[in-house]
CSV table of C-alpha atoms in Angstrom, one decimal:
chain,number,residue,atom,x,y,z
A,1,UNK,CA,-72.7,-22.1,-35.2
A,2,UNK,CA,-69.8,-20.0,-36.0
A,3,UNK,CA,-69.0,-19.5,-32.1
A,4,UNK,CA,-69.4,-22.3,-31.2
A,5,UNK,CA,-66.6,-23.2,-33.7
A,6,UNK,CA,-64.5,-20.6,-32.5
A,7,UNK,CA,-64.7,-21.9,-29.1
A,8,UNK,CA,-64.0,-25.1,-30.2
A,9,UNK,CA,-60.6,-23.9,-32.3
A,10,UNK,CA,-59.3,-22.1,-28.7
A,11,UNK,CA,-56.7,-24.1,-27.2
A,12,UNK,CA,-57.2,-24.8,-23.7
A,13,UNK,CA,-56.1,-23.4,-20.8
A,14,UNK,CA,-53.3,-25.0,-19.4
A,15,UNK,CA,-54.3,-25.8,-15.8
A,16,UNK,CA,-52.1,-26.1,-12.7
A,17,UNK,CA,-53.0,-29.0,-10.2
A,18,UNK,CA,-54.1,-32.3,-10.7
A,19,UNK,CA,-55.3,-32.1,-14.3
A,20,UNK,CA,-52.4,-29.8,-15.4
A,21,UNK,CA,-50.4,-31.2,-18.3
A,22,UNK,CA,-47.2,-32.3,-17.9
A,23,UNK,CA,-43.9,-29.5,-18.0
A,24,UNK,CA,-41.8,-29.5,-22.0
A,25,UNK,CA,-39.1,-31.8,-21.8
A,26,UNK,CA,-35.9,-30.0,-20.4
A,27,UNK,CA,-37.4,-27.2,-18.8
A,28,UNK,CA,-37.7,-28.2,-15.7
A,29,UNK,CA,-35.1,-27.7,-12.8
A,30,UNK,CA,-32.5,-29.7,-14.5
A,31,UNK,CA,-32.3,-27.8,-16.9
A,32,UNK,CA,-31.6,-24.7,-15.2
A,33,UNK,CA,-28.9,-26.4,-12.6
A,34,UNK,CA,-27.3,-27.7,-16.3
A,35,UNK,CA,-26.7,-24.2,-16.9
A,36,UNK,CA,-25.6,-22.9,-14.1
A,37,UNK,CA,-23.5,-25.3,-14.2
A,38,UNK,CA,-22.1,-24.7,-17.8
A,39,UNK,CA,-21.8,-21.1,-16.2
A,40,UNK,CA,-19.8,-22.0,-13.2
A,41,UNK,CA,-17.3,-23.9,-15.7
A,42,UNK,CA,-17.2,-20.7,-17.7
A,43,UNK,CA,-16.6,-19.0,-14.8
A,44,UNK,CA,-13.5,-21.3,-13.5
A,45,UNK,CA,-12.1,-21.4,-16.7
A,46,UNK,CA,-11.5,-17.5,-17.7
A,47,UNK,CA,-10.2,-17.4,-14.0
A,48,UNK,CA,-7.7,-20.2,-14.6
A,49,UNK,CA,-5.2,-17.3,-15.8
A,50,UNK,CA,-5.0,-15.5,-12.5
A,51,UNK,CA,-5.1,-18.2,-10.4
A,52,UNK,CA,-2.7,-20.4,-12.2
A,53,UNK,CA,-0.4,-17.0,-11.6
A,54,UNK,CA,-1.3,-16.1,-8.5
A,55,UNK,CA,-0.8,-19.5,-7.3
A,56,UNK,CA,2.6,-19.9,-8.6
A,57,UNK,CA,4.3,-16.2,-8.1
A,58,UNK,CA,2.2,-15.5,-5.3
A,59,UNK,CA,0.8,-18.2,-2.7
A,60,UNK,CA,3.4,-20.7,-3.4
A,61,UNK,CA,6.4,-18.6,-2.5
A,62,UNK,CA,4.5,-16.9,0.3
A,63,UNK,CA,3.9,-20.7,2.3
A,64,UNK,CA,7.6,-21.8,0.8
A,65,UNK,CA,8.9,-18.1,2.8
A,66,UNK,CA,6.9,-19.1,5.9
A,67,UNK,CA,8.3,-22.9,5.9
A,68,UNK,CA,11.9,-21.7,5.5
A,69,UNK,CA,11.5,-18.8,8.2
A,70,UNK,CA,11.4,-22.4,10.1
A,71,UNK,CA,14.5,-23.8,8.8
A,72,UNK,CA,18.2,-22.6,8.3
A,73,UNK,CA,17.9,-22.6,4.3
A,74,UNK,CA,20.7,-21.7,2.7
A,75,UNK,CA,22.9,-20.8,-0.3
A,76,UNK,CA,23.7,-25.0,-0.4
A,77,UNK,CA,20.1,-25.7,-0.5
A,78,UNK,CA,19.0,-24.2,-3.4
A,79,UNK,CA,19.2,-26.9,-5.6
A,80,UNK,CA,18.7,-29.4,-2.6
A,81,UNK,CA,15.9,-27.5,-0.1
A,82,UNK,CA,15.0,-30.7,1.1
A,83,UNK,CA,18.2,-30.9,2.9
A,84,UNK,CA,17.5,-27.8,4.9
A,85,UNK,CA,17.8,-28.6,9.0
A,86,UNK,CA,14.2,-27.7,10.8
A,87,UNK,CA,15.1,-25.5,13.7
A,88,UNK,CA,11.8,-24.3,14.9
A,89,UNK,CA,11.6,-20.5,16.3
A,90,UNK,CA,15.3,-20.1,16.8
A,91,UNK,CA,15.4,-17.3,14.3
A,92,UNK,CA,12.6,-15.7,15.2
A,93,UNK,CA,14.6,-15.7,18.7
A,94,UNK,CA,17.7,-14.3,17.3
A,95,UNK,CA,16.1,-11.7,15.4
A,96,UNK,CA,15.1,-10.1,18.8
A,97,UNK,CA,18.7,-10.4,20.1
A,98,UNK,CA,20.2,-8.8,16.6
A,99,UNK,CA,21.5,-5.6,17.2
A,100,UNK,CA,21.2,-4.8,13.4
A,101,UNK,CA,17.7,-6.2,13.2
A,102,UNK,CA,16.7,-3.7,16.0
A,103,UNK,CA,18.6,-1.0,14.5
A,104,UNK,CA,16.7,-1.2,11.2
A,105,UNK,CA,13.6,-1.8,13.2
A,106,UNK,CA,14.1,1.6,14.9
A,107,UNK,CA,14.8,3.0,11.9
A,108,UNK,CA,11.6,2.2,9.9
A,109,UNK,CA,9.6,3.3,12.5
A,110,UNK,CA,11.6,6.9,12.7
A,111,UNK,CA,11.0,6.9,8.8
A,112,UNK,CA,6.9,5.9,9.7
A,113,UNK,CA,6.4,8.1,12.5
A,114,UNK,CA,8.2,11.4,11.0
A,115,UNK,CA,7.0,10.5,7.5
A,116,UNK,CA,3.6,9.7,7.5
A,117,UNK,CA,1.9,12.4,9.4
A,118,UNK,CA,4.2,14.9,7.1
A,119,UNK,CA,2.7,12.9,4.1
A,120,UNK,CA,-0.8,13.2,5.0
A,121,UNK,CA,-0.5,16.9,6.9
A,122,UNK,CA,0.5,18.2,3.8
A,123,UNK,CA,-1.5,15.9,1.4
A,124,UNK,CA,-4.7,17.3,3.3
A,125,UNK,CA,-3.0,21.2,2.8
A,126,UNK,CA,-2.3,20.9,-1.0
A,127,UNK,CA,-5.7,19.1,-1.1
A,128,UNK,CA,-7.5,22.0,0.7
A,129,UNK,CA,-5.7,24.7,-1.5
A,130,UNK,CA,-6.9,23.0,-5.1
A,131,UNK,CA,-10.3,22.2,-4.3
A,132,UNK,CA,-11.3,25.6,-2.7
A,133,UNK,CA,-7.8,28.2,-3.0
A,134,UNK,CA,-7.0,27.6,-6.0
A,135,UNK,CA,-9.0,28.9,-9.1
A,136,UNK,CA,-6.2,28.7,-12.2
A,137,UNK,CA,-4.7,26.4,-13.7
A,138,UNK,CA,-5.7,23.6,-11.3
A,139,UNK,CA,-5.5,21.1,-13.5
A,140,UNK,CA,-1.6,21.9,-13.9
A,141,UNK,CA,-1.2,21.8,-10.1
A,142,UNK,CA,-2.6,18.7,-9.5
A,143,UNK,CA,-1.1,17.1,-12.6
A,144,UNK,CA,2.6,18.5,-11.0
A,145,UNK,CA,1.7,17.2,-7.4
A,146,UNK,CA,0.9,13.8,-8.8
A,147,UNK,CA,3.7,13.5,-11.4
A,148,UNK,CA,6.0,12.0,-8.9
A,149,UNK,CA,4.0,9.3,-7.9
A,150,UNK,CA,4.3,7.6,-11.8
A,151,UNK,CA,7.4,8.2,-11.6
A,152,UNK,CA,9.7,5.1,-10.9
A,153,UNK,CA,11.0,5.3,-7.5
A,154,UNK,CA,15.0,4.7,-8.8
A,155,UNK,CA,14.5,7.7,-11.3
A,156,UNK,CA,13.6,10.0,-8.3
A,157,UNK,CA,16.2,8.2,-5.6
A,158,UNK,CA,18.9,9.0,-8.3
A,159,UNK,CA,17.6,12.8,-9.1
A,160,UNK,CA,17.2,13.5,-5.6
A,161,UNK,CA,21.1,12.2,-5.1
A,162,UNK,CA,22.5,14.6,-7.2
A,163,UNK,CA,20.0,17.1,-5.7
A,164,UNK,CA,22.0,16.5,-2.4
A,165,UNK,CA,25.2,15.8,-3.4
A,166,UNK,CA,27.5,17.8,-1.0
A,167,UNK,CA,30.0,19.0,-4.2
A,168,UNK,CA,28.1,19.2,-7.3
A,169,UNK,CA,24.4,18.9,-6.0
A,170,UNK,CA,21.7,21.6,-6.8
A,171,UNK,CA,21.5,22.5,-2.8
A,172,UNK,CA,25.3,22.6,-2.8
A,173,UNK,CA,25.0,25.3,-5.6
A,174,UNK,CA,22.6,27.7,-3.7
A,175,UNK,CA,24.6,27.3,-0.5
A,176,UNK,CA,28.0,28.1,-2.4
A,177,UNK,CA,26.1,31.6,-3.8
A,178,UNK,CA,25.7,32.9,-0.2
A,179,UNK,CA,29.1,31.6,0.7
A,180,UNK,CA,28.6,28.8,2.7
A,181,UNK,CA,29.2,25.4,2.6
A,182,UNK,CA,26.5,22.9,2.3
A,183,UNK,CA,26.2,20.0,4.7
A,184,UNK,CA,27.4,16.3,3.2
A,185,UNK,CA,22.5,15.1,3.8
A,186,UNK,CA,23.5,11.7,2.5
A,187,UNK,CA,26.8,11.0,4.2
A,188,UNK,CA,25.4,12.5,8.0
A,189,UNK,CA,24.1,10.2,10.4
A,190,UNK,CA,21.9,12.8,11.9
A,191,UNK,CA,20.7,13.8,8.3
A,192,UNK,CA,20.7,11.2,5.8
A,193,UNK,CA,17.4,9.7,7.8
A,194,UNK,CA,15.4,13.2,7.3
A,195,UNK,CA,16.8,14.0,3.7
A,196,UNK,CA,15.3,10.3,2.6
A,197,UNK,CA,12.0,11.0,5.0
A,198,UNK,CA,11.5,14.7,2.4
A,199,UNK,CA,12.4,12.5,-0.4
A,200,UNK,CA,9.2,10.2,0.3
A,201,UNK,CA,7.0,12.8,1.5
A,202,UNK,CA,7.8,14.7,-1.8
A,203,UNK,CA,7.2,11.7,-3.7
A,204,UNK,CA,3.9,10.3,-1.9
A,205,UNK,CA,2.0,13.6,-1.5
A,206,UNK,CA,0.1,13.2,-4.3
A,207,UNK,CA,-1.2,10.0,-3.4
A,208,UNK,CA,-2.7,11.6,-0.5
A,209,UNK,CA,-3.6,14.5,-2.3
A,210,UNK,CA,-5.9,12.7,-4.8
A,211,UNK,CA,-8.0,10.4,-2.2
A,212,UNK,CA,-8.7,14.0,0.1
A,213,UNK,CA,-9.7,15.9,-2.9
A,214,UNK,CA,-12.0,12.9,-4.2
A,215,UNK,CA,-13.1,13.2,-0.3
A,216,UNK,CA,-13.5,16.8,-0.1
A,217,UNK,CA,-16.2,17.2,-3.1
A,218,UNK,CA,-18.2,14.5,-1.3
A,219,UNK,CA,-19.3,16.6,0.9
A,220,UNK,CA,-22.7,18.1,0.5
A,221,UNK,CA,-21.9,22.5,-0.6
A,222,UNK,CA,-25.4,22.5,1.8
A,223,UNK,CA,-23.5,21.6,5.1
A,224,UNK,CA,-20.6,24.6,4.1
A,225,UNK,CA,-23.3,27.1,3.3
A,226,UNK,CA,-25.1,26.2,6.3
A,227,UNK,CA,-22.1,27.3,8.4
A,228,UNK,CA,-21.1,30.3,7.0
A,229,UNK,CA,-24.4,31.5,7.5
A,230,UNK,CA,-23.8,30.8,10.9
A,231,UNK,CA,-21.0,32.8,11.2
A,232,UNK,CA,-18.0,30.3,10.9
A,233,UNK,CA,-14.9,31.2,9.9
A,234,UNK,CA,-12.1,29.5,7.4
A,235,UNK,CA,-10.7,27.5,10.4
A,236,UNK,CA,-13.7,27.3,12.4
A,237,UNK,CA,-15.0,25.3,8.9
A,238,UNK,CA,-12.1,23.5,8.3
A,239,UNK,CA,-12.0,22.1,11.8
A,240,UNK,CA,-15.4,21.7,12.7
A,241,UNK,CA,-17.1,20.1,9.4
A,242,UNK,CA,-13.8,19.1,6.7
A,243,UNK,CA,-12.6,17.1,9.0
A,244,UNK,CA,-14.6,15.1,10.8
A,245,UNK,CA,-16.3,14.5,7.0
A,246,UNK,CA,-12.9,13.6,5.7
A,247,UNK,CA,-12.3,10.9,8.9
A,248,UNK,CA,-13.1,7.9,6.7
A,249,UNK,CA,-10.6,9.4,3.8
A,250,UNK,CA,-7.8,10.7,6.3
A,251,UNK,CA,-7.5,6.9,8.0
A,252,UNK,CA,-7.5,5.2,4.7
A,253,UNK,CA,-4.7,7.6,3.3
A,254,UNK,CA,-3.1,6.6,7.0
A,255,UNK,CA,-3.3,3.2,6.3
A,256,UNK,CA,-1.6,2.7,3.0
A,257,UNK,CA,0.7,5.3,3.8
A,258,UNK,CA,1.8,3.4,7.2
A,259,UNK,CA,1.9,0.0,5.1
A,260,UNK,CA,4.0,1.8,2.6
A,261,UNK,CA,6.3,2.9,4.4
A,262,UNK,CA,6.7,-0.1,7.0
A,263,UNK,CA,8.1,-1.4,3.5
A,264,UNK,CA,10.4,1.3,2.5
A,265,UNK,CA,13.5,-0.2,0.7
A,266,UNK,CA,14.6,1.5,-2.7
A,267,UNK,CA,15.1,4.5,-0.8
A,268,UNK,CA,18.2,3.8,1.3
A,269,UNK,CA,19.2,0.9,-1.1
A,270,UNK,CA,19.3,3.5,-4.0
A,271,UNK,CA,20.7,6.5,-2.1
A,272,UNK,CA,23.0,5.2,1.1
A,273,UNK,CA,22.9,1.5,0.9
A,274,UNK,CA,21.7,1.9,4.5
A,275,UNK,CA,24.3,4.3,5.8
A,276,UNK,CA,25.9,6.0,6.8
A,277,UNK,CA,26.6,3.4,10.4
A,278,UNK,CA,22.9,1.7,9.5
A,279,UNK,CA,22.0,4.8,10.4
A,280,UNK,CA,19.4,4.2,7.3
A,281,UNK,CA,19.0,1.0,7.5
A,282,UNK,CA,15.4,-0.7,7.2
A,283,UNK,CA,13.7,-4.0,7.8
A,284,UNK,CA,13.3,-4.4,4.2
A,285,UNK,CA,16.8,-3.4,3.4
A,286,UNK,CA,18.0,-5.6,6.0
A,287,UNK,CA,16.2,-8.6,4.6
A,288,UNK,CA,17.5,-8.4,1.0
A,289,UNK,CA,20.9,-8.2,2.6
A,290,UNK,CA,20.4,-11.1,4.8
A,291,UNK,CA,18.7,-13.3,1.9
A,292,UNK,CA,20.4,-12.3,-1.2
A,293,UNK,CA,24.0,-10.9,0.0
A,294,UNK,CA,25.0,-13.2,2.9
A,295,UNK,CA,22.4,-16.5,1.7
A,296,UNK,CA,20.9,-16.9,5.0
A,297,UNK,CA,17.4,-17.3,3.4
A,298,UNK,CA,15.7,-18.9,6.8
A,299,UNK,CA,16.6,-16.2,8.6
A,300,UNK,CA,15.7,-13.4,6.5
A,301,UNK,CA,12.3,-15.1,5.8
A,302,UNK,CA,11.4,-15.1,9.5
A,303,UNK,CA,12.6,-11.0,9.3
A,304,UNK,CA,10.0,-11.1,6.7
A,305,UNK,CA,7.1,-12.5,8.8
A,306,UNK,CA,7.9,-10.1,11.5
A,307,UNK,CA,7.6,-7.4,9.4
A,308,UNK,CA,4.5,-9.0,8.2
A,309,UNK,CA,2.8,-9.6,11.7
A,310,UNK,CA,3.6,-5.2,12.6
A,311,UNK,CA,2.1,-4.6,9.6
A,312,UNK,CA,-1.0,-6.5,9.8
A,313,UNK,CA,-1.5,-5.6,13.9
A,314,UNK,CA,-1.0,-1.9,12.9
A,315,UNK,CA,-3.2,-2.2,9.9
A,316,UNK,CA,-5.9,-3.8,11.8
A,317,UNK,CA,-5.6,-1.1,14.6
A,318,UNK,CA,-6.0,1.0,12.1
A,319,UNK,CA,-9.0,0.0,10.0
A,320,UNK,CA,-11.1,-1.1,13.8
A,321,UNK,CA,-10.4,2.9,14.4
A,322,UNK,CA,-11.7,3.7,11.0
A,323,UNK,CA,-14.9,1.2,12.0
A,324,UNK,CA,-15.4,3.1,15.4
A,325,UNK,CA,-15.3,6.6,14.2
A,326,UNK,CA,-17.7,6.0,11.1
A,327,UNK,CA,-20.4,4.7,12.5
């Protein structure tokens, strides 16, 4: 009697199929697309900061540069752009018969070529000679290599300007105590290029240095062991199993070097206003002059997009060599 109480007191089994009883009101798929939905709202609306910003500061002026790059906007249509005259690609023409505009073409890439594999060459050695070479005070070493880099670029522009100064300057001082007279870096044609190219390599090395020594304690103490037992030497290591592990590491430290300085500006604005003869004279440079000393805003926003397309082909050549060599 008792168990068959019991039995009777057991709920029943809730059945799927024909018989089953019906789902609890609001649990059902509704339900769940109602909060996902109450989600996604969330979502949109803590993201509303940044995109409201971006939006304004960043995509806004970035389509309004490439609409002007296609009119001759001006000084007198700053407070009347609709007035600007569509020309079409007439200054993207001009640019290319602009001797000035060549000039500080040629000039960035002197400052790229010469200064990037400096940057990284010696990145990679200062790298090499922390992680392995270098047993005390490391942390001091890599702390002074990457001091620079926090350091705002006019600070060092203006330090490294007295540094050179051809009278009063620090090198000045150490040529005078041998009796000779030092060379006038900023004021030389032939020299004001290289003495900003040590400026940026001095300054950018720690970058570099950071990403290859993050990249040379990923790789596996097994694969070193296993070629010293081999018989390799310091070099034959280096060469034959640092590097090709550090290829991923060495490209990326190429590319945002290379997209660095493609935009190099504070330099020769801070140090030679882009002389001596435009003989330091960049793209960037070139465009603030164009757009913000002369007014011809059109024209410097197609110099812009110019510099935008080299950068984006070179970055891309870049990043497909990266692909190909990582496989």
């Amino acid at each position: 009697m008792g168990t068959t109480t019991s039995q009777a007191a057991r709920p029943a089994k809730v059945k799927d199929g024909p018989g089953a009883l019906p789902p609890r009101a609001g649990a059902g798929p509704g339900r769940r697309k109602r909060s996902m939905g109450v989600q996604n709202a969330a979502g949109w609306l803590f993201s509303m900061p940044f995109l409201v910003l971006f939006t304004v500061f960043m995509a806004f002026p970035i389509l309004a540069t490439l609409l002007m790059s296609f009119t001759d906007f001006g000084l007198r249509n700053v407070t009347r752009p609709w007035e600007a005259n569509f020309i079409g690609f007439e200054s993207y023409t001009e640019l290319f018969g602009d001797e000035k505009f060549l000039k500080s073409l040629f000039n960035t890439a002197y400052f790229v070529v010469v200064g990037v594999p400096l940057t990284i060459a010696l990145g990679l050695v200062v790298a090499v000679l922390l992680n392995n070479g270098i047993d005390r005070a490391r942390t001091f070493f890599r702390v002074g290599f990457y001091a620079p880099v926090v350091t705002t670029i006019v600070a060092v522009a203006v330090v490294w300007r007295f540094v050179l100064d051809p009278s009063d300057g620090l090198i000045a001082g150490l040529f005078s105590e041998v009796g000779l007279t030092a060379p006038d870096f900023l004021g030389s044609e032939t020299l004001a290029m290289p003495s900003m190219i040590a400026m940026a390599v001095w300054r950018n090395v720690g970058t570099v240095m950071v990403l290859f020594i993050a990249g040379l304690q990923a790789i596996p103490t097994e694969v070193r062991e296993a070629a010293r037992l081999d018989g390799a030497g310091v070099w034959q290591e280096f060469r034959g199993i640092t590097v090709p592990l550090l290829r991923p590491t060495l490209l990326y430290a190429t590319v945002i070097t290379t997209i660095g300085y493609l935009n190099v500006f504070e330099e020769p604005f801070v140090m030679t206003q882009g002389g001596p003869s435009d003989s330091t004279l960049t793209v960037s440079l070139n465009m603030y002059r164009e757009g913000f000393n002369f007014f011809h805003m059109g024209y410097a926003s197609a110099m812009a997009y110019v510099l935008f397309v080299v950068i984006m082909g070179i970055t891309v050549l870049q990043l497909r060599l990266l692909k190909d060599n990582t496989k």
